[in-house]
Structures are given as C-alpha cells and as structure tokens.
Short mmCIF file of C-alpha atoms in Angstrom, two decimals:
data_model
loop_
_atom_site.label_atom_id
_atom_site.label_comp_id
_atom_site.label_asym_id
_atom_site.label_seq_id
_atom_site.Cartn_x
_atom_site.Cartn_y
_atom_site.Cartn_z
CA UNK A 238 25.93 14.51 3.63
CA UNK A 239 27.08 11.21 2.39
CA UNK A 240 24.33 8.72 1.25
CA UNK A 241 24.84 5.02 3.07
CA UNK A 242 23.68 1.91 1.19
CA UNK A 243 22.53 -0.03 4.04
CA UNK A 244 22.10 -3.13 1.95
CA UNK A 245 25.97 -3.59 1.07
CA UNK A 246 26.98 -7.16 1.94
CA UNK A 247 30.50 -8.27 2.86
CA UNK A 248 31.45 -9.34 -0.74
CA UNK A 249 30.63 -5.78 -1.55
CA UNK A 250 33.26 -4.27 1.01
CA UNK A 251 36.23 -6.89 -0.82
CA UNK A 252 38.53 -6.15 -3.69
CA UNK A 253 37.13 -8.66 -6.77
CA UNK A 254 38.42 -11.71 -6.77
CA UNK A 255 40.14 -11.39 -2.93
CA UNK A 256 39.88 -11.69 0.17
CA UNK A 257 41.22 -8.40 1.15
CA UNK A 258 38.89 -5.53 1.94
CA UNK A 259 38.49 -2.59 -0.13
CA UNK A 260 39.76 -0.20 2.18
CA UNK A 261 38.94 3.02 0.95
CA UNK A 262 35.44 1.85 0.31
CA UNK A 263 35.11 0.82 3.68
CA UNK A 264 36.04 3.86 4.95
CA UNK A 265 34.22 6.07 3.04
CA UNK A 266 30.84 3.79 4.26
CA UNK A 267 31.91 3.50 8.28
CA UNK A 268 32.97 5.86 10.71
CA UNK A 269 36.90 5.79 11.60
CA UNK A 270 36.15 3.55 14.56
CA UNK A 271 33.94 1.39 12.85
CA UNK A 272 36.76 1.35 9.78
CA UNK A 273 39.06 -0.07 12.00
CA UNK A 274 37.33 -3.02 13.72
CA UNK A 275 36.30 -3.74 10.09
CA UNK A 276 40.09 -3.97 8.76
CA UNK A 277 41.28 -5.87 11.64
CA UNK A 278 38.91 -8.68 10.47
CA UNK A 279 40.16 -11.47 7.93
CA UNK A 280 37.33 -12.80 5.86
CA UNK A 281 38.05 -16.15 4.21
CA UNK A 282 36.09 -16.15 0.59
CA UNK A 283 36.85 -20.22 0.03
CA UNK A 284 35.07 -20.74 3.85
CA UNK A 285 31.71 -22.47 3.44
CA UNK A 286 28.38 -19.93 4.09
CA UNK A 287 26.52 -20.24 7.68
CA UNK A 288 23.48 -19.05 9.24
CA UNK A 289 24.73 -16.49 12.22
CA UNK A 290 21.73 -15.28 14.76
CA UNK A 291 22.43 -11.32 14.28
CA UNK A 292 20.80 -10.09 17.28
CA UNK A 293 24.19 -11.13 19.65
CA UNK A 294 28.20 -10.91 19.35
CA UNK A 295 28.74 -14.43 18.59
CA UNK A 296 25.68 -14.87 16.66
CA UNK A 297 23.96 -17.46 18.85
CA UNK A 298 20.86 -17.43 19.69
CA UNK A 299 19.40 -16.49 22.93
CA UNK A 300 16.03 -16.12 24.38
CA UNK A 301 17.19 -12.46 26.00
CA UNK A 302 17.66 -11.75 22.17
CA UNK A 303 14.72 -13.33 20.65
CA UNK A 304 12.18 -11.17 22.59
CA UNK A 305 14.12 -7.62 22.04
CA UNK A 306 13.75 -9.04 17.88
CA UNK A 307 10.62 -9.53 18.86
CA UNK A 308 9.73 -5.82 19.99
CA UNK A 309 10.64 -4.76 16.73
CA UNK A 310 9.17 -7.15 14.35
CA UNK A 311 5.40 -5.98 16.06
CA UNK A 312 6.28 -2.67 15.43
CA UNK A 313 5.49 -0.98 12.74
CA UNK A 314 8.97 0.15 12.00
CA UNK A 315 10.56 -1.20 8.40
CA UNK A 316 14.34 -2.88 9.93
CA UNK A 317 16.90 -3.35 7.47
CA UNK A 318 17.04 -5.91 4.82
CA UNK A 319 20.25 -7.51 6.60
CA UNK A 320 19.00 -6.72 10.04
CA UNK A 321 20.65 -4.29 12.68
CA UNK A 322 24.49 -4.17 13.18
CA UNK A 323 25.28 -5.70 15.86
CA UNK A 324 28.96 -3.79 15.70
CA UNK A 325 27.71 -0.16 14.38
CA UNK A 326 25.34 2.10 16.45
CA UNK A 327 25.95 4.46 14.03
CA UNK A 328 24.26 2.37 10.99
CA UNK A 329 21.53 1.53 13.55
CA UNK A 330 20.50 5.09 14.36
CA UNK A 331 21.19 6.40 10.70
CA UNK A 332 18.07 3.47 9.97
CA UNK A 333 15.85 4.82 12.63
CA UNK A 334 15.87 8.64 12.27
CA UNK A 335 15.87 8.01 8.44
CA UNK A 336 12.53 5.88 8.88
CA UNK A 337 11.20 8.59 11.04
CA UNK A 338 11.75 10.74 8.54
CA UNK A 339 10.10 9.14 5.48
CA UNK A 340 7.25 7.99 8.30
CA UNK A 341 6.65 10.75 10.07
CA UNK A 342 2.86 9.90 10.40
CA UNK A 343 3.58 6.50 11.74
CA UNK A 344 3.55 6.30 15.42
CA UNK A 345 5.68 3.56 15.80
CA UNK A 346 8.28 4.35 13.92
CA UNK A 347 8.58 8.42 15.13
CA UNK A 348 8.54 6.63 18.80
CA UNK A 349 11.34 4.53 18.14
CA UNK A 350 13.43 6.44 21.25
CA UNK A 351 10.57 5.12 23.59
CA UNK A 352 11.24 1.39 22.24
CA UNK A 353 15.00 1.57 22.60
CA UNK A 354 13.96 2.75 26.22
CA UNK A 355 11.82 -0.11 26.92
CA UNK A 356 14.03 -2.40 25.51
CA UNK A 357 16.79 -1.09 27.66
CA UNK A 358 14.39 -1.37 30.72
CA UNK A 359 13.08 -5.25 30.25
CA UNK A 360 16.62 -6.00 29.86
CA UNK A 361 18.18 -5.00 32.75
CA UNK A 362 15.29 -6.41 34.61
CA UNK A 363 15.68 -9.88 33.23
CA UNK A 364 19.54 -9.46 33.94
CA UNK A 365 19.39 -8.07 37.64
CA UNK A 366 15.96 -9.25 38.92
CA UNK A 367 15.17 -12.02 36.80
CA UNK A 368 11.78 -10.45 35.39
CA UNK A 369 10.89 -11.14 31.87
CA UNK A 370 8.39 -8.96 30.16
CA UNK A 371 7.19 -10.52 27.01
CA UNK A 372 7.90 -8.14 23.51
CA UNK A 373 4.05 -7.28 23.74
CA UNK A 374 4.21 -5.65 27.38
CA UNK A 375 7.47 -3.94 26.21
CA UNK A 376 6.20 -2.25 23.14
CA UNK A 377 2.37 -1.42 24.85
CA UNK A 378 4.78 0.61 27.54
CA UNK A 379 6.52 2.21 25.17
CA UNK A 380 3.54 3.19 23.29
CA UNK A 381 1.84 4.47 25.46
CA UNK A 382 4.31 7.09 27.15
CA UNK A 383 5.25 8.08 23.68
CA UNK A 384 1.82 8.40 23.11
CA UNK A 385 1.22 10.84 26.19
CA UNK A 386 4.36 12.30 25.60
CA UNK A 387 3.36 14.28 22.16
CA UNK A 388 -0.28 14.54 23.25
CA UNK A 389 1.65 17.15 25.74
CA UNK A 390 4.36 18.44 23.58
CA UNK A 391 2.53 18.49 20.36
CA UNK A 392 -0.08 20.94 22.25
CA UNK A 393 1.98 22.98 23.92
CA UNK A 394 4.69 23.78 20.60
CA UNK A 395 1.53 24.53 18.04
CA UNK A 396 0.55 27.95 17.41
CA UNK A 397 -1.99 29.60 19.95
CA UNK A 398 -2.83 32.47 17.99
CA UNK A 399 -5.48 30.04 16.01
CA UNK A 400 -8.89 30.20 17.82
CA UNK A 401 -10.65 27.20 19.08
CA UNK A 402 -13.67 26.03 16.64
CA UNK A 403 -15.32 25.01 20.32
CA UNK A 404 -15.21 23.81 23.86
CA UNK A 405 -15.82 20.65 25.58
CA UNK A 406 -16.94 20.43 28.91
CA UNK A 407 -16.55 17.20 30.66
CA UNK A 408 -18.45 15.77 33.74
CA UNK A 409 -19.31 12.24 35.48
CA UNK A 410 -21.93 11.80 37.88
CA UNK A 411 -21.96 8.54 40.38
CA UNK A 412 -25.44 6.55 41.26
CA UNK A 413 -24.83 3.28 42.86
CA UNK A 414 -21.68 2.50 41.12
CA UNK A 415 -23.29 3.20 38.04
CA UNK A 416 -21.09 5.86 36.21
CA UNK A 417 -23.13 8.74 34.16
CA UNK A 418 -21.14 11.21 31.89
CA UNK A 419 -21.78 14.35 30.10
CA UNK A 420 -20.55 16.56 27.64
CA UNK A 421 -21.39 20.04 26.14
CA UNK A 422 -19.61 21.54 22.99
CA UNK A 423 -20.09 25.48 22.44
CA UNK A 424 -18.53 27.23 19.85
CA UNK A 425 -15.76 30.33 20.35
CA UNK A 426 -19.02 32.64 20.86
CA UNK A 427 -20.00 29.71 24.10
CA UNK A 428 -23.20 29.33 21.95
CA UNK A 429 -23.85 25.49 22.48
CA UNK A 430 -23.84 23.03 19.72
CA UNK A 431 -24.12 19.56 20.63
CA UNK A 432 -24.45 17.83 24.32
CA UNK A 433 -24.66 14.36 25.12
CA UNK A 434 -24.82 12.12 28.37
CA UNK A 435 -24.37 8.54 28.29
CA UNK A 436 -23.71 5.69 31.56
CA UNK A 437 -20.68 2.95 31.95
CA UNK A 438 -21.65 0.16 34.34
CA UNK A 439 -19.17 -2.82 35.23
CA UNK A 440 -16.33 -0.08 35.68
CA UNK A 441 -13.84 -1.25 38.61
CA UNK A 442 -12.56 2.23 40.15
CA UNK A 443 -13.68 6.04 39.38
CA UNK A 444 -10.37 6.53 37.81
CA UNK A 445 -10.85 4.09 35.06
CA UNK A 446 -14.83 5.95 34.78
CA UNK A 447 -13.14 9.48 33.97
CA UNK A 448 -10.28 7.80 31.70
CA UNK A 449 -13.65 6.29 30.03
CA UNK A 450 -15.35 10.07 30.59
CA UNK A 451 -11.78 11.78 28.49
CA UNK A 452 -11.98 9.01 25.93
CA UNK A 453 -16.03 9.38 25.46
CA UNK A 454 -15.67 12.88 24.53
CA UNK A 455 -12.61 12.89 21.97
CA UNK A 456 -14.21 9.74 20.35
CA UNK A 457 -17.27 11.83 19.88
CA UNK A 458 -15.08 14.75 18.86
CA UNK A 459 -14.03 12.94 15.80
CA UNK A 460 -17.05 10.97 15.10
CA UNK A 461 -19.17 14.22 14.69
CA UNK A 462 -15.59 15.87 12.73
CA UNK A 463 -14.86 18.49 15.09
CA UNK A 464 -11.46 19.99 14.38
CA UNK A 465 -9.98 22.67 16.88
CA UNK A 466 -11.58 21.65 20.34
CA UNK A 467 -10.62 23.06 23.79
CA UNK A 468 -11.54 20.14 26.33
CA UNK A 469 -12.48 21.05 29.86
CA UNK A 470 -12.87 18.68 32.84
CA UNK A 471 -13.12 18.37 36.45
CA UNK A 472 -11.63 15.02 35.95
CA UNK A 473 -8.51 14.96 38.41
CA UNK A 474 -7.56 11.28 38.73
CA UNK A 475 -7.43 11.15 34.89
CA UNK A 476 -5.63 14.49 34.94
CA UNK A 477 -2.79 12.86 37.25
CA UNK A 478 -3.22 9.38 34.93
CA UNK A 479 -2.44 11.19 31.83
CA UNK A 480 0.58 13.75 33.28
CA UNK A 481 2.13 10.33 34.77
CA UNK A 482 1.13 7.13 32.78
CA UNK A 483 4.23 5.46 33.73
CA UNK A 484 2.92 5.21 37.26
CA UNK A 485 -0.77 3.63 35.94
CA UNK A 486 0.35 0.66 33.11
CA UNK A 487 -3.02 -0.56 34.18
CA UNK A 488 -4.63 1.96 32.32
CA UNK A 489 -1.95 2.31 29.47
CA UNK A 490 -4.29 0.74 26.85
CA UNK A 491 -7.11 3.15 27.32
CA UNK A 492 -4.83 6.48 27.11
CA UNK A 493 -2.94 4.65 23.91
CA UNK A 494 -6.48 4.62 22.08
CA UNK A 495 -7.35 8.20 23.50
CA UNK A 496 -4.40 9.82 21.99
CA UNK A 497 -4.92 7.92 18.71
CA UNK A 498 -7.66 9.57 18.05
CA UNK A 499 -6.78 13.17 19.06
CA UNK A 500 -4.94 12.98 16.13
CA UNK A 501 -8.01 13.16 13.96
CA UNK A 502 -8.81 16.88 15.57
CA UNK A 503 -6.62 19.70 13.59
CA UNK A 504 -6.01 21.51 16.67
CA UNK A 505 -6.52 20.23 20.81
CA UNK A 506 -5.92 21.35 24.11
CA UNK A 507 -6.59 20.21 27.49
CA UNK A 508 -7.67 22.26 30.85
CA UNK A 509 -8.60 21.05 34.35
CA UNK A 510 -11.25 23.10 35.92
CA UNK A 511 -13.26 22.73 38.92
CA UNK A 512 -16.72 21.94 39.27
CA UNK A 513 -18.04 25.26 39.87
CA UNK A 514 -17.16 25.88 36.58
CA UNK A 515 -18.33 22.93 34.77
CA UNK A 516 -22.19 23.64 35.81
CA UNK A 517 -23.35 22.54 32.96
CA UNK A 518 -22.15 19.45 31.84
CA UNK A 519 -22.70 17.98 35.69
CA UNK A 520 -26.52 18.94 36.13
CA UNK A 521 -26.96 16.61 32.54
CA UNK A 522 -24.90 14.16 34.26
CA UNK A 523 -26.68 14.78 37.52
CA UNK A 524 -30.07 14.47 35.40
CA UNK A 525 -30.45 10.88 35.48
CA UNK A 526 -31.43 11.36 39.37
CA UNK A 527 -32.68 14.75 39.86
CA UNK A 528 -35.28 14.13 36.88
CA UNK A 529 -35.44 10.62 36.37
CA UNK A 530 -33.54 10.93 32.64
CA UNK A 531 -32.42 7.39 32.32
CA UNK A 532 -31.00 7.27 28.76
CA UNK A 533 -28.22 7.97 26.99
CA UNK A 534 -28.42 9.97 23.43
CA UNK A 535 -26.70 12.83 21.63
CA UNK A 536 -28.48 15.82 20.73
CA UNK A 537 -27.72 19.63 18.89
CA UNK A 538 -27.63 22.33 20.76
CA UNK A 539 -28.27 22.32 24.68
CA UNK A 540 -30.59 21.58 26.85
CA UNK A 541 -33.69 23.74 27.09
CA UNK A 542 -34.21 22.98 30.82
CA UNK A 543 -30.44 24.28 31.45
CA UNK A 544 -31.02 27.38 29.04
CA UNK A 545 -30.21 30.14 31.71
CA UNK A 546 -27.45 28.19 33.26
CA UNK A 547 -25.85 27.70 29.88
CA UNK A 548 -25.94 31.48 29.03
CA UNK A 549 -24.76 32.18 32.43
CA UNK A 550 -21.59 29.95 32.26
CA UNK A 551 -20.74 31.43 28.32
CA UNK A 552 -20.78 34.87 29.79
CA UNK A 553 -18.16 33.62 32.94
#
C-alpha cells in the first residue's frame, strides 16, 4: 500500500524553480482521475498568495458551508492540517478511515459514516425545503443513531459462549404520575446480589420514565463495576425507542448518554420480557404503595420480604 503525505502543499507537487508540475510525483500521490484534473491546471508561482474558503469550488464562503465546517470542528475527529479536498474524495476518505483506525476508541471519529449522513441530510433540506439545522442538531443526530447502532451490532457480533457475571431485571411502577423503578441483579446461579428502587417525578410521558428506568440501571451497572450483565425489562416503549431512535430525536440525548456508558461493562446484552416474568423487580417497585416504602436506596442482596418469590423466579 502506498503511504500518502496528506500535508504536501502545491509548491511540493512543482518541479524547483517552475511552474510546471512534477508529473510523476503527482501521479504517484493521486488517483489517475484525480492526476488529470491536477495537470490540466496552470499554477502561476510569480501570482501574489490569497486566502481561498476551502469548504466550496470557488472558494467563497457560504453559510451552507460554514455550518457543514462546523459539524466537524465539534467533533472529535482530527481534519487535516490543510483541510478536506474539495476536488479528491479519495484523500477525504483515506483521512477518515485512517483516523478511525488510530482512534478506534473515539466515538466520534469511528462514527464518521453517520456524520457524512447527517451532513448529507441537513443539506438537502436547506436546498429543497429551506430547513436549516444548526451543526449542533446535525452532529447530536448523528450521534445518537451511531450510538444505537453498535449498542446492537457490537452485542450481537461478540462471542456468546462467555457467561453472564449477572442479570438485571428492570421494572417501573406508576402512582399519581410519580414514576417508581426497580432493579434486581443475580448472578449466573440467579442468587441475588444487589436491588435497588428509586422514584423520578417531573417526567412528561411514560416513555421518557422507562428511557430514565434503562439508563438508571446501566448507570448503576458501572457505578457498582459490574462487567458482563444480561439486562431484562418489561420496558416496551423504550424497547421500540432504542430499535428506532431516528423516529424519537426527542429522546436522542438520553439514549446517547445510555450507550456511553455501556461501554464501561466488558460484556452486555439486552432482552424484553413480560411482566410475568419480571415478578420481582415490580413488587419492589410496587412497594412504595402496597407497604408504604417511600424511599429510594440501594442495598446487597434481595429483599427478605420477596425471599420465596426470588427463589421461585431463579428456578423459572
């Protein structure tokens, strides 16, 4: 493979003391079709320097332009010294994968497909329908369904012989539009190890609660260091949220920080059950009402009061 200097300037690309390209360096540094745009070009060494906006052809500025430069400069993503090409793809591309590869722990820059997507997206809206999304709504989007998209791929291509360390079960409860939610971890044996329960108040719609219930549980996944967890939930409209987030950009924020932090646990999976088989988790949620248990904590093992339910559900 041939290594690309991606700094090289034009003087670079000219015989010394001429005006007159260096051909065969040019074409050992472009592709053919590149090579010949480049030849047919006639730079002028005694014309003065200028400043020339590199994000369009004839390197004036536009607003269109400014916000896509925009995008990238809140990124994450290292551009090149000189900026993109605005005449090579190629070069472009080479820039991006090779980033990815150097980064490939930086979400940004191993999303970068997602960004040219979203780019491509806000500009044909502004062109067609006269919509402008600001660089800050175009890069959240893109994000986001990056974000969701190797939360599902990344699970899915792993290994499944490894065992899970544990199991999360997942429940909300509603009293008065006051949201109560509840988890129980067990180990691979179903012996419990930790359950919690804990309320949200000033929460809008029960979809936005169970986002809140999903992003509860993983944040207390890594806080307590767990590393190879199974989640289980009866949570449907975050189910649907998560397997579609283009259709909920309300909600895009919330999923972004969820999927950060799965990325603290080794290994992670996701189920949907129903609630006949998340007892457990919704009679601590259901607690606060049945028996008057008002406050939220975290606590080893399980509850005492749910001990035969809890040794029922390990054996099912």
């Amino acid at each position: 493979d041939s290594v690309i200097d991606l700094t090289l300037t034009i003087s670079d690309l000219l015989l010394p003391n001429s005006s007159a390209w260096d051909a065969a360096l040019v074409r050992r540094t472009f592709t053919n079709h590149d090579t010949e745009i480049i030849l047919r070009l006639k730079p002028n060494r005694m014309q003065e320097d200028g400043y020339k906006w590199g994000f369009t052809k004839d390197g004036i500025y536009t607003s269109r332009s400014g916000y896509r430069f925009d995008s990238w400069e809140r990124s994450s993503i290292k551009l090149p010294v000189a900026g993109f090409s605005q005449n090579s793809v190629f070069l472009n591309m080479y820039h991006l994968l090779e980033m990815s590869r150097k980064s490939p722990k930086d979400s940004d820059t191993i999303s970068f497909p997602l960004i040219l997507w979203h780019l491509w997206k806000a500009r044909n809206s502004l062109a067609f329908e006269k919509i402008h999304y600001s660089s800050v709504s175009v890069l959240s989007k893109a994000r986001a369904e990056a974000a969701v998209w190797f939360e599902l791929n990344t699970a899915q291509t792993e290994k499944r012989d490894n065992k899970y360390h544990g199991m999360v079960e997942t429940s909300l409860w509603i009293l008065k539009m006051q949201y109560w939610l509840a988890w129980i971890l067990r180990d691979n044996k179903g012996k419990p190890t930790l359950h919690s329960r804990r309320s949200f108040s000033n929460v809008e719609t029960k979809r936005e609660a169970e986002l809140m219930a999903i992003h509860w549980a993983v944040s207390d996944m890594m806080n307590t260091r767990q590393q190879r967890i199974l989640f289980e939930s009866n949570c449907a409209l975050a189910k649907e949220t998560f397997l579609n987030p283009s259709g909920f950009y309300q909600h895009q924020h919330i999923m972004y920080e969820t999927s950060s932090r799965l990325r603290h646990l080794q290994d992670w999976s996701f189920h949907h059950c129903v609630q006949e088989r998340n007892i457990v988790a919704q009679e601590v949620a259901k607690s606060v009402t049945n028996d008057h248990r008002y406050h939220s904590y975290i606590a080893a093992g399980g509850p005492s009061w749910l001990q035969h339910s809890i040794e029922l559900e390990a054996r099912t």
